[in-house]
Coordinates of C-alpha atoms (C1' of nucleotides) in Angstrom, one line a residue:
Chain A
X1 CA 0.0 -0.2 -0.2
X2 CA 1.8 3.2 -1.1
X3 CA 1.7 5.7 2.0
X4 CA -0.5 9.1 1.2
X5 CA 3.2 11.1 0.5
X6 CA 3.9 9.0 -2.2
X7 CA 0.2 9.4 -3.7
X8 CA -0.2 13.0 -3.7
X9 CA 3.9 13.3 -4.4
X10 CA 3.0 11.6 -7.8
X11 CA 0.1 13.6 -8.4
X12 CA 2.5 17.3 -7.9
X13 CA 4.9 15.4 -10.9
X14 CA 2.2 14.8 -13.0
X15 CA 1.7 18.2 -12.5
X16 CA 4.8 19.2 -13.3
X17 CA 4.7 17.0 -15.9
X18 CA 1.7 18.3 -17.5
X19 CA 3.1 22.4 -16.5
X20 CA 5.1 21.5 -19.5
X21 CA 3.0 19.1 -21.6
X22 CA 0.8 22.6 -22.0
X23 CA 4.0 24.4 -22.8
X24 CA 3.6 26.6 -19.5
X25 CA 7.0 27.7 -17.7
X26 CA 9.8 25.3 -16.9
X27 CA 10.9 26.2 -13.4
X28 CA 7.2 26.4 -12.5
X29 CA 7.0 22.8 -13.6
X30 CA 10.5 22.1 -11.8
X31 CA 9.3 23.7 -8.6
X32 CA 6.5 21.5 -8.3
X33 CA 9.0 18.2 -9.2
X34 CA 10.6 19.6 -6.2
X35 CA 7.4 19.4 -4.3
X36 CA 6.6 16.0 -5.3
X37 CA 10.1 14.1 -4.5
X38 CA 10.1 16.3 -1.0
X39 CA 6.9 14.9 -0.3
X40 CA 7.2 11.8 -1.0
X41 CA 10.8 12.1 0.7
X42 CA 9.3 13.5 4.1
X43 CA 9.5 11.3 6.9
X44 CA 5.1 12.7 8.8
X45 CA 2.4 11.1 6.9
X46 CA 0.6 13.7 5.6
X47 CA -2.6 12.1 7.2
X48 CA -1.1 14.4 9.9
X49 CA -0.5 17.0 9.1
X50 CA -2.9 20.7 8.5
X51 CA -2.1 23.4 6.0
X52 CA 0.7 25.0 7.8
X53 CA 2.4 21.4 8.5
X54 CA 2.3 21.1 5.5
X55 CA 3.8 24.5 4.6
X56 CA 6.8 23.8 6.9
X57 CA 7.7 20.9 3.7
X58 CA 10.4 22.0 2.0
X59 CA 9.7 23.0 -1.3
X60 CA 6.3 23.3 -0.3
X61 CA 5.1 27.0 -0.6
X62 CA 1.7 28.7 -0.4
X63 CA 0.5 27.1 -3.7
X64 CA 1.4 23.4 -3.5
X65 CA 0.7 23.5 0.3
X66 CA -3.2 25.1 -1.0
X67 CA -3.5 21.8 -3.5
X68 CA -1.9 19.4 -1.4
X69 CA -5.1 20.8 1.1
X70 CA -7.8 20.7 -0.9
X71 CA -6.7 17.2 -2.1
X72 CA -6.5 15.8 1.3
X73 CA -10.0 17.2 1.5
X74 CA -11.4 17.0 -1.7
X75 CA -9.7 13.2 -3.2
X76 CA -9.3 16.5 -6.2
X77 CA -6.7 18.5 -7.4
X78 CA -9.1 21.3 -9.8
X79 CA -5.5 22.1 -11.2
X80 CA -4.7 19.1 -11.8
X81 CA -7.8 18.2 -13.2
X82 CA -7.9 21.1 -15.9
X83 CA -4.6 20.5 -17.4
X84 CA -6.1 16.6 -17.8
X85 CA -8.5 17.7 -19.8
X86 CA -5.9 19.7 -22.2
X87 CA -3.8 17.0 -22.6
X88 CA -4.9 13.4 -23.8
X89 CA -4.2 10.8 -21.5
X90 CA -1.3 9.0 -23.5
X91 CA 0.6 12.3 -24.0
X92 CA 2.7 11.7 -20.9
X93 CA 3.0 8.0 -21.7
X94 CA 5.0 8.9 -24.9
X95 CA 7.0 11.9 -22.7
X96 CA 8.1 8.6 -20.8
X97 CA 9.7 6.8 -24.2
X98 CA 14.1 7.8 -24.0
X99 CA 14.6 10.1 -26.6
X100 CA 11.3 11.7 -26.6
X101 CA 10.6 14.7 -24.1
X102 CA 8.0 17.0 -23.4
X103 CA 8.8 18.8 -26.4
X104 CA 9.3 16.0 -29.2
X105 CA 5.6 14.7 -27.6
X106 CA 3.8 18.6 -27.8
X107 CA 5.5 18.3 -31.5
X108 CA 4.5 14.9 -32.2
X109 CA 0.8 15.7 -31.1
X110 CA -0.2 19.7 -33.0
X111 CA 2.0 18.4 -36.3
X112 CA 0.3 14.5 -36.4
X113 CA -2.4 14.1 -34.2
X114 CA -0.2 11.4 -32.3
X115 CA -1.8 11.2 -28.9
X116 CA -0.4 7.1 -27.6
X117 CA 2.1 4.8 -27.9
X118 CA 0.2 3.1 -30.1
X119 CA -0.6 5.8 -32.3
X120 CA 3.5 7.1 -33.0
X121 CA 4.3 3.8 -34.5
X122 CA 2.0 3.7 -36.4
X123 CA 2.8 7.0 -37.3
X124 CA 6.8 6.1 -37.5
X125 CA 5.9 2.5 -39.4
X126 CA 3.7 4.7 -41.7
X127 CA 6.4 7.5 -42.6
X128 CA 5.2 9.9 -41.3
X129 CA 7.6 11.7 -38.3
X130 CA 10.5 12.2 -40.5
X131 CA 11.1 15.2 -41.9
X132 CA 9.3 16.8 -38.9
X133 CA 12.1 19.4 -37.5
X134 CA 15.1 18.2 -35.6
X135 CA 13.5 14.9 -36.4
X136 CA 16.0 13.3 -38.8
X137 CA 16.0 9.7 -39.3
X138 CA 18.1 8.7 -37.0
X139 CA 16.3 10.3 -34.7
X140 CA 13.0 9.2 -35.7
X141 CA 14.7 5.4 -35.6
X142 CA 15.8 6.1 -31.9
X143 CA 12.0 7.0 -31.0
X144 CA 11.1 3.7 -32.5
X145 CA 14.3 1.3 -30.5
X146 CA 13.2 3.7 -27.6
X147 CA 9.5 1.9 -27.8
X148 CA 10.2 -1.3 -27.8
X149 CA 12.5 -1.0 -24.8
X150 CA 9.0 0.6 -23.1
X151 CA 7.1 -1.7 -24.1
X152 CA 9.3 -4.9 -23.3
X153 CA 9.1 -3.6 -19.6
X154 CA 10.8 -1.4 -17.7
X155 CA 10.8 -2.2 -14.2
X156 CA 13.7 -1.5 -12.0
X157 CA 15.7 -4.6 -11.0
X158 CA 16.5 -5.8 -7.4
X159 CA 19.8 -4.5 -5.7
X160 CA 21.1 -8.0 -5.8
X161 CA 21.3 -8.8 -9.6
X162 CA 22.5 -5.2 -10.6
X163 CA 24.8 -5.4 -7.0
X164 CA 26.5 -9.3 -9.2
X165 CA 26.7 -7.1 -12.5
X166 CA 28.4 -4.4 -11.3
X167 CA 31.6 -5.8 -9.8
X168 CA 31.9 -8.3 -12.0
X169 CA 31.9 -5.1 -14.5
X170 CA 34.5 -3.0 -12.0
X171 CA 36.8 -6.2 -12.0
X172 CA 36.8 -6.2 -16.1
X173 CA 36.9 -3.2 -16.2
X174 CA 39.5 -1.7 -13.5
X175 CA 42.3 -4.8 -14.8
X176 CA 42.3 -2.9 -18.8
X177 CA 45.6 -1.2 -18.0
X178 CA 45.9 2.3 -17.7
X179 CA 42.6 2.2 -16.0
X180 CA 43.9 3.5 -12.3
X181 CA 40.7 3.1 -10.7
X182 CA 37.2 1.9 -10.8
X183 CA 34.5 1.7 -8.8
X184 CA 30.6 0.9 -9.0
X185 CA 28.6 4.5 -7.7
X186 CA 24.8 5.7 -8.5
X187 CA 21.8 3.9 -6.5
X188 CA 23.9 0.3 -6.0
X189 CA 26.1 2.4 -4.2
X190 CA 23.5 3.6 -2.3
X191 CA 22.0 0.2 -2.0
X192 CA 18.7 1.2 -3.0
X193 CA 16.6 -1.9 -3.2
X194 CA 15.9 -1.7 -6.8
X195 CA 18.1 0.3 -9.0
X196 CA 17.0 1.5 -12.2
X197 CA 20.5 1.5 -14.0
X198 CA 23.9 1.0 -13.1
X199 CA 27.1 3.7 -12.8
X200 CA 30.4 2.7 -13.1
X201 CA 33.3 5.2 -12.7
X202 CA 36.5 4.8 -13.8
X203 CA 40.0 7.1 -13.9
X204 CA 42.3 6.7 -16.9
X205 CA 44.8 9.4 -18.6
X206 CA 43.2 7.9 -22.0
X207 CA 39.6 6.1 -21.6
X208 CA 39.5 4.7 -25.3
X209 CA 40.3 1.5 -23.5
X210 CA 37.9 1.4 -20.9
X211 CA 34.8 2.6 -22.9
X212 CA 36.6 -0.2 -25.5
X213 CA 36.4 -3.2 -22.9
X214 CA 32.6 -1.9 -21.4
X215 CA 31.6 -2.6 -25.5
X216 CA 33.1 -6.0 -25.5
X217 CA 31.5 -6.8 -22.5
X218 CA 29.5 -10.4 -23.9
X219 CA 25.6 -9.3 -21.9
X220 CA 25.8 -5.1 -23.7
X221 CA 22.9 -5.5 -26.4
X222 CA 23.0 -2.4 -27.6
X223 CA 25.2 1.0 -27.5
X224 CA 23.1 4.5 -25.9
X225 CA 25.8 6.3 -26.9
X226 CA 29.7 6.8 -26.6
X227 CA 32.4 9.6 -25.9
X228 CA 35.9 9.8 -24.8
X229 CA 34.3 10.2 -21.2
X230 CA 31.0 8.5 -21.1
X231 CA 30.0 5.3 -22.8
X232 CA 26.2 4.6 -21.6
X233 CA 24.6 0.8 -22.7
X234 CA 21.9 -1.7 -22.8
X235 CA 22.1 -4.9 -21.3
X236 CA 21.1 -8.5 -22.7
X237 CA 18.0 -8.1 -19.5
X238 CA 17.3 -4.5 -20.6
X239 CA 19.5 -2.6 -17.8
X240 CA 21.1 0.3 -18.3
X241 CA 24.9 0.9 -17.9
X242 CA 26.8 4.0 -17.9
X243 CA 30.4 4.1 -17.5
X244 CA 32.1 7.5 -16.7
X245 CA 36.2 8.1 -17.1
X246 CA 37.8 11.4 -15.6
X247 CA 41.2 12.4 -14.6
X248 CA 42.5 10.7 -12.2
X249 CA 42.9 13.6 -10.0
X250 CA 39.0 14.6 -10.4
X251 CA 37.7 10.6 -8.7
X252 CA 36.2 12.1 -5.7
X253 CA 34.4 15.0 -7.0
X254 CA 33.7 12.3 -9.4
X255 CA 32.7 10.1 -6.7
X256 CA 30.0 12.6 -4.3
X257 CA 28.6 13.5 -8.1
X258 CA 27.7 10.0 -9.5
X259 CA 26.6 8.6 -6.3
X260 CA 24.1 10.8 -5.5
X261 CA 21.2 11.2 -5.4
X262 CA 20.1 13.8 -7.5
X263 CA 18.8 15.5 -4.6
X264 CA 21.9 14.9 -2.4
X265 CA 23.7 16.7 -4.9
X266 CA 21.6 19.4 -5.5
X267 CA 21.4 20.5 -1.9
X268 CA 25.5 19.7 -2.2
X269 CA 26.0 21.9 -4.5
X270 CA 23.7 24.4 -3.4
X271 CA 25.9 24.8 -0.7
X272 CA 28.8 25.5 -3.1
X273 CA 26.7 27.9 -4.8
X274 CA 26.8 30.3 -1.8
X275 CA 30.0 30.0 -0.6
X276 CA 30.8 31.4 -3.8
X277 CA 31.9 27.7 -5.6
X278 CA 31.0 25.5 -7.9
X279 CA 30.6 21.9 -7.6
X280 CA 30.9 19.6 -10.7
X281 CA 31.7 16.1 -11.4
X282 CA 35.3 17.6 -11.8
X283 CA 35.8 19.3 -8.4
X284 CA 35.0 21.9 -5.9
X285 CA 36.2 25.6 -7.3
X286 CA 35.5 29.2 -6.7
X287 CA 33.8 30.9 -9.3
X288 CA 35.6 33.9 -9.6
X289 CA 39.5 32.6 -9.9
X290 CA 38.2 29.1 -11.3
X291 CA 40.7 27.7 -8.9
X292 CA 39.9 24.4 -7.7
X293 CA 39.9 23.4 -4.3
X294 CA 39.2 19.7 -3.9
X295 CA 38.6 17.0 -6.1
X296 CA 41.1 14.0 -4.4
X297 CA 38.6 12.5 -2.2
X298 CA 35.7 11.9 -1.2
X299 CA 36.6 13.0 2.0
X300 CA 38.8 16.0 0.9
X301 CA 36.0 17.6 -0.8
X302 CA 33.4 16.9 1.9
X303 CA 36.0 18.9 3.8
X304 CA 36.3 21.6 1.8
X305 CA 32.2 22.0 1.8
X306 CA 32.6 21.9 5.5
X307 CA 31.0 18.3 5.7
X308 CA 32.6 14.8 7.2
X309 CA 32.5 12.3 5.1
X310 CA 28.6 11.1 4.4
X311 CA 28.4 7.1 4.3
X312 CA 26.9 6.7 1.1
X313 CA 24.0 5.0 1.9
X314 CA 22.8 8.5 3.4
X315 CA 22.7 10.1 0.7
X316 CA 19.2 10.9 0.0
X317 CA 18.7 14.4 1.1
X318 CA 16.9 12.8 3.9
X319 CA 18.6 15.5 6.5
X320 CA 22.1 14.0 6.3
X321 CA 23.4 17.2 5.1
X322 CA 21.5 19.3 7.7
X323 CA 22.8 16.1 10.9
X324 CA 26.3 16.3 9.5
X325 CA 26.1 20.6 9.9
X326 CA 25.4 19.7 13.6
X327 CA 27.6 17.6 14.4
X328 CA 24.7 14.3 14.3
X329 CA 25.2 12.4 11.1
X330 CA 24.6 9.1 12.9
X331 CA 27.2 6.2 13.0
X332 CA 25.4 3.7 11.3
X333 CA 25.9 0.5 12.0
X334 CA 28.3 -1.8 9.7
X335 CA 28.2 -5.9 8.8
X336 CA 31.5 -6.3 11.1
X337 CA 29.1 -5.1 14.7
X338 CA 26.3 -8.1 14.0
X339 CA 27.5 -10.0 16.4
X340 CA 24.6 -13.0 15.3
X341 CA 22.2 -13.9 12.6
X342 CA 18.6 -14.1 14.5
X343 CA 15.9 -15.6 12.2
X344 CA 17.7 -19.4 10.0
X345 CA 15.8 -21.6 8.9
X346 CA 17.8 -26.0 8.4
X347 CA 16.5 -28.7 6.7
X348 CA 14.2 -29.9 8.7
X349 CA 11.4 -27.4 7.8
X350 CA 12.4 -25.4 4.0
X351 CA 15.6 -25.3 4.7
X352 CA 18.4 -26.3 2.3
X353 CA 21.1 -27.2 4.9
X354 CA 21.1 -29.3 8.2
X355 CA 22.1 -27.6 11.7
X356 CA 25.5 -28.3 11.3
X357 CA 26.2 -27.4 7.7
X358 CA 24.6 -24.1 9.4
X359 CA 26.2 -23.8 11.9
X360 CA 29.8 -24.2 10.9
X361 CA 29.3 -21.8 8.4
X362 CA 27.9 -19.4 10.4
X363 CA 30.4 -19.4 12.9
X364 CA 33.2 -19.0 9.7
X365 CA 31.3 -15.7 9.6
X366 CA 32.5 -14.9 13.2
X367 CA 29.7 -14.9 15.2
X368 CA 29.3 -15.1 18.5
X369 CA 25.5 -16.3 18.1
X370 CA 23.1 -18.4 16.0
X371 CA 20.0 -19.1 16.4
X372 CA 18.2 -21.7 14.7
X373 CA 14.3 -21.0 13.8
X374 CA 12.3 -23.6 12.3
X375 CA 9.0 -22.8 11.0
X376 CA 6.0 -24.1 13.7
X377 CA 4.1 -26.4 12.9
X378 CA 0.7 -24.3 12.2
X379 CA 2.5 -23.4 8.9
X380 CA 1.3 -26.7 8.2
X381 CA 3.1 -27.5 4.6
X382 CA 6.3 -27.7 6.6
X383 CA 5.0 -30.6 8.9
X384 CA 6.5 -29.7 12.0
X385 CA 5.7 -31.4 15.0
X386 CA 6.6 -30.8 18.5
X387 CA 8.9 -33.9 19.1
X388 CA 11.0 -32.4 15.7
X389 CA 11.1 -29.4 17.6
X390 CA 12.4 -31.2 20.9
X391 CA 14.7 -33.3 19.0
X392 CA 16.2 -30.3 16.9
X393 CA 16.8 -28.1 20.6
X394 CA 18.2 -31.1 22.5
X395 CA 20.8 -31.0 18.9
X396 CA 21.2 -27.4 19.2
X397 CA 21.8 -27.9 23.0
X398 CA 24.6 -30.7 22.2
X399 CA 26.1 -28.0 19.9
X400 CA 26.4 -25.2 22.2
X401 CA 29.9 -24.0 22.0
X402 CA 31.1 -26.6 19.6
X403 CA 31.9 -23.8 16.4
X404 CA 35.1 -22.3 17.7
X405 CA 33.0 -22.0 21.4
X406 CA 29.8 -20.0 19.0
X407 CA 26.2 -19.7 21.3
X408 CA 23.8 -21.3 19.5
X409 CA 20.3 -20.0 20.5
X410 CA 16.7 -22.4 19.9
X411 CA 14.6 -20.6 18.4
X412 CA 11.2 -21.4 16.3
X413 CA 9.4 -18.9 13.4
X414 CA 5.6 -18.3 14.7
X415 CA 2.8 -18.1 12.5
X416 CA 1.2 -15.1 13.7
X417 CA -2.7 -16.3 12.2
X418 CA -6.1 -13.9 10.9
X419 CA -6.6 -13.0 14.6
X420 CA -3.0 -12.5 15.6
X421 CA -2.3 -15.8 18.0
X422 CA 0.8 -17.7 17.3
X423 CA 1.6 -21.6 17.5
X424 CA 1.5 -23.2 20.3
X425 CA 0.8 -22.3 24.4
X426 CA 2.9 -20.5 26.5
X427 CA 4.3 -23.4 28.4
X428 CA 5.7 -24.9 25.1
X429 CA 6.4 -20.9 24.3
X430 CA 9.0 -20.1 27.3
X431 CA 11.8 -23.0 27.0
X432 CA 12.3 -21.8 23.5
X433 CA 15.7 -18.7 23.8
X434 CA 13.5 -16.6 21.4
X435 CA 10.9 -16.5 18.7
X436 CA 10.1 -14.9 15.9
X437 CA 6.8 -14.8 14.5
X438 CA 5.7 -13.2 11.1
X439 CA 2.8 -13.3 8.7
X440 CA 2.8 -16.6 5.7
X441 CA -0.9 -16.1 5.3
X442 CA -4.4 -14.2 5.2
X443 CA -2.8 -11.1 3.1
X444 CA -5.9 -9.9 1.9
X445 CA -7.5 -8.3 5.8
X446 CA -8.1 -5.3 6.1
X447 CA -5.9 -2.7 7.7
X448 CA -8.1 -2.6 11.0
X449 CA -7.9 -6.8 10.9
X450 CA -3.7 -6.8 10.6
X451 CA -2.9 -4.6 12.4
X452 CA -4.9 -5.3 15.4
X453 CA -3.2 -9.4 14.3
X454 CA -0.2 -7.3 14.5
X455 CA -0.8 -5.3 17.6
X456 CA -1.8 -8.6 19.5
X457 CA 1.4 -10.5 18.6
X458 CA 3.7 -7.8 19.9
X459 CA 1.9 -8.1 23.1
X460 CA 3.0 -11.8 23.4
X461 CA 5.3 -12.6 25.9
X462 CA 7.3 -14.9 24.2
X463 CA 7.2 -12.6 20.9
X464 CA 11.1 -11.8 20.2
X465 CA 10.7 -10.4 16.9
X466 CA 8.4 -9.8 14.5
X467 CA 9.6 -11.2 11.4
X468 CA 9.3 -9.5 7.2
X469 CA 6.2 -7.5 8.6
X470 CA 5.1 -6.1 5.7
X471 CA 5.5 -9.6 3.6
X472 CA 5.7 -7.7 0.8
X473 CA 8.3 -9.3 -2.1
X474 CA 9.9 -6.9 -4.0
X475 CA 9.2 -9.1 -7.2
X476 CA 5.7 -10.1 -6.8
X477 CA 3.8 -9.3 -3.7
X478 CA 2.6 -5.7 -2.5
X479 CA 2.9 -5.1 1.1
X480 CA -0.5 -5.7 3.6
X481 CA -2.1 -3.3 4.6
X482 CA -1.3 -2.2 7.9
X483 CA -1.7 0.8 9.8
X484 CA 2.4 1.3 10.4
X485 CA 1.9 3.9 12.9
X486 CA -0.1 1.6 15.1
X487 CA 2.1 -1.3 15.3
X488 CA 6.0 0.7 15.1
X489 CA 3.7 2.1 18.8
X490 CA 3.1 -1.4 20.1
X491 CA 6.6 -2.7 19.3
X492 CA 7.9 -0.1 21.4
X493 CA 5.7 0.1 24.2
X494 CA 6.0 -4.3 24.2
X495 CA 9.0 -4.7 24.0
X496 CA 9.1 -6.1 20.3
X497 CA 11.7 -6.1 18.3
X498 CA 10.6 -5.5 14.1
X499 CA 13.2 -7.5 11.8
X500 CA 15.3 -6.2 9.5
X501 CA 14.6 -9.3 6.8
X502 CA 18.1 -8.6 4.8
X503 CA 16.4 -11.4 1.8
X504 CA 17.4 -9.1 -1.4
X505 CA 13.8 -9.5 -2.8
X506 CA 12.1 -8.5 0.9
X507 CA 14.1 -5.9 2.9
X508 CA 11.1 -5.5 5.0
X509 CA 11.5 -3.3 7.0
X510 CA 12.7 -1.4 4.3
X511 CA 13.9 1.8 4.3
X512 CA 11.6 4.5 5.5
X513 CA 9.6 2.7 7.9
X514 CA 12.4 1.8 9.5
X515 CA 12.9 5.7 9.8
X516 CA 9.1 5.9 11.4
X517 CA 9.6 2.8 13.6
X518 CA 13.4 4.3 15.2
X519 CA 10.8 7.1 16.4
X520 CA 8.5 4.6 18.5
X521 CA 11.8 3.6 20.1
X522 CA 11.7 0.1 18.2
X523 CA 14.4 -2.1 18.5
X524 CA 15.5 -4.0 15.4
X525 CA 16.9 -7.4 14.9
X526 CA 18.7 -7.6 11.0
X527 CA 18.1 -11.2 10.0
X528 CA 19.4 -12.8 6.8
X529 CA 16.4 -15.6 7.0
X530 CA 18.4 -18.0 5.0
X531 CA 17.6 -20.9 3.8
X532 CA 20.3 -21.8 2.7
X533 CA 24.6 -21.5 3.1
X534 CA 24.9 -18.7 0.9
X535 CA 22.4 -16.7 2.1
X536 CA 23.7 -16.3 5.5
X537 CA 25.7 -13.7 3.0
X538 CA 22.7 -11.3 2.8
X539 CA 23.1 -9.4 5.8
X540 CA 24.8 -7.4 3.3
X541 CA 21.4 -6.0 2.4
X542 CA 19.8 -6.0 5.5
X543 CA 22.9 -4.1 7.3
X544 CA 22.9 -1.5 3.8
X545 CA 18.8 -0.7 4.9
X546 CA 19.3 -0.7 8.8
X547 CA 21.8 2.5 7.5
X548 CA 19.4 3.8 4.8
X549 CA 17.5 3.5 7.8
X550 CA 19.9 5.4 10.3
X551 CA 20.7 3.0 12.4
X552 CA 23.4 2.5 14.6
X553 CA 24.6 -0.2 16.3
X554 CA 22.7 0.4 19.7
X555 CA 19.4 0.2 17.8
X556 CA 20.6 -3.3 16.0
X557 CA 19.8 -6.3 18.9
X558 CA 22.4 -8.4 17.5
X559 CA 25.1 -6.4 17.9
X560 CA 24.9 -6.7 21.5
X561 CA 26.5 -9.2 23.2
X562 CA 24.9 -12.1 24.1
X563 CA 24.5 -11.2 28.1
X564 CA 22.2 -8.1 27.3
X565 CA 20.4 -9.8 23.9
X566 CA 19.5 -12.8 26.9
X567 CA 17.6 -9.2 29.1
X568 CA 16.3 -7.7 25.7
X569 CA 14.4 -10.9 25.3
X570 CA 13.0 -11.7 28.4
X571 CA 10.2 -9.1 27.6
X572 CA 8.4 -6.8 30.5
X573 CA 5.8 -8.6 30.3
X574 CA 7.6 -11.5 31.9
X575 CA 9.8 -9.2 34.3
X576 CA 8.7 -9.3 38.4
Chain B
dG1 C1' 6.1 27.8 -7.6
dC2 C1' 9.4 28.8 -5.0
dC3 C1' 12.7 31.2 -2.1
dG4 C1' 16.4 34.7 0.4
dT5 C1' 23.9 35.8 5.6
dT6 C1' 23.6 39.3 -1.4
dT7 C1' 18.1 39.4 -2.7
dT8 C1' 10.8 39.7 -1.8
dC9 C1' 12.5 40.3 -7.3
dG10 C1' 15.3 37.5 -10.2
dG11 C1' 17.6 34.1 -10.2
dC12 C1' 16.4 28.8 -10.0
dC13 C1' 22.7 22.5 -10.5
dC14 C1' 25.6 21.8 -14.0
dG15 C1' 27.5 19.6 -17.9
dA16 C1' 27.8 15.8 -21.8
dC17 C1' 26.1 13.5 -25.5
dT18 C1' 23.1 13.1 -29.7
dG19 C1' 21.1 14.9 -34.0
dT20 C1' 20.5 17.9 -37.5
dT21 C1' 21.7 22.6 -36.5
dT22 C1' 26.5 25.7 -38.8
dT23 C1' 25.8 27.2 -33.4
dC24 C1' 22.0 24.8 -30.8
dA25 C1' 18.1 22.0 -28.8
dG26 C1' 16.1 18.8 -27.0
dT27 C1' 17.3 15.2 -23.6
dC28 C1' 18.8 12.7 -20.2
dG29 C1' 20.9 11.6 -15.5

DNA sequence: GCCGTTTTCGGCCCGACTGTTTTCAGTCG
């Protein structure tokens, strides 16, 4: 379920597009675009704000605030409806085609009456487009190609998939003679849950061999453009890859520039401008003299702007620059801070590896403790029984400290039923070291029922962690409809940790939800939910997501000592 | 339309690439 902020953000973005498509002022359009981004990323829920509160959102002035307020009360924006009436719906869709912007779309509409992607395709086939001002043979071919791209699917790519390719490309390009540095940047480096393209940055005196190395890659399906500083290609999987090559001395400035986000960069630039400076991918310069002040390392460039080095995962313009200036940038949790994993499976249920294999691998990761949490009997397909669970406990106890001194915790992943109840009676639950509880069914209950069941699960004195709370699957399932704030409040109140599920197609909670939950005093568990040995390594995605949610080690219970963790696992309701 | 240790008016991030233009407009990120 999209947040109201996202819904309003989308409407403002549409309004901005329609301004451009009706020949309106470009700065006015940009202003709405900026407001759209700002509203989408605003931590407070719009529904809780009055018009004054809305007016406080950066980039939202009187006019935009009034439109938002109008939408909140009437569920309409009359000015938006008026623009929609002027522009055929398909025109905006046409601007989604690469190489076709608002100017071209308007021209196609005015000259040829084209108002949908299908009509555009037909017009190209009938050779009616070529010859319009600015549209020669090449341009038309590009549009035809763009239409194919759009129709064959434009979903964003999972971070894990993109990261695999990014690491391969960096290894290949970095190995080219003459390449002094090479790294991936962009949303992959920021570890966004999905990415639209891969940005690779390299330094070399001569860029030619590096560009050639990318162009020669087997997965390159077509070349979007190639020059001395930039080459863009599309892979056979439809993923765009941009390679930028800069002089070695400008590595830091370029890495900042291409790591983004856009909003973070805009704010950095604004800061530079106020100081009479100019920031680009080639460095930080004095405007007057043109003198270069910094460019070699990220740290140096940030320092010249009066800022500490900001971790890439925080560079989203969600207050990190302001926090840095105030000396309040969080010390974000790192992979090496994790002392254990609290949600894992074995082949006793749906895992692939034995308990012993999982423990051995976990010890290899340097963990001090490790919880096995196989599924409980209510998930009937897992065929769990009391006897099987008790036998596993006995085995776990026997293996305690057998792998480099690592402590073995025996837990389970309970099923939260439609009413918020879980498997097993209290006396059975009391014997586990910890219980994760998750939703595995009844995804379509209404908001009130979902909220009620999750709050009840938090209130269960034996439920220590709520697993993958929203149950979304990035590639195929929407999150459940639930009042997250109410659940976060219950988790904070009852001492129930919320999971940051590290599985790359879950990442549940996500970054923004973590930010919101943290404001309720919630603690978190970063868990792999591994069903196999390799999946134990997914923790990197969970840690990155936690960083994006501004979590420090203090917030994450599996960075704590076992003693402190055990104290937390005995919930307030059970203490005397 | 938004915004202000330079401003309530006059700016608004900056640069690369392509194609068609012979000096630049449009698009993109």
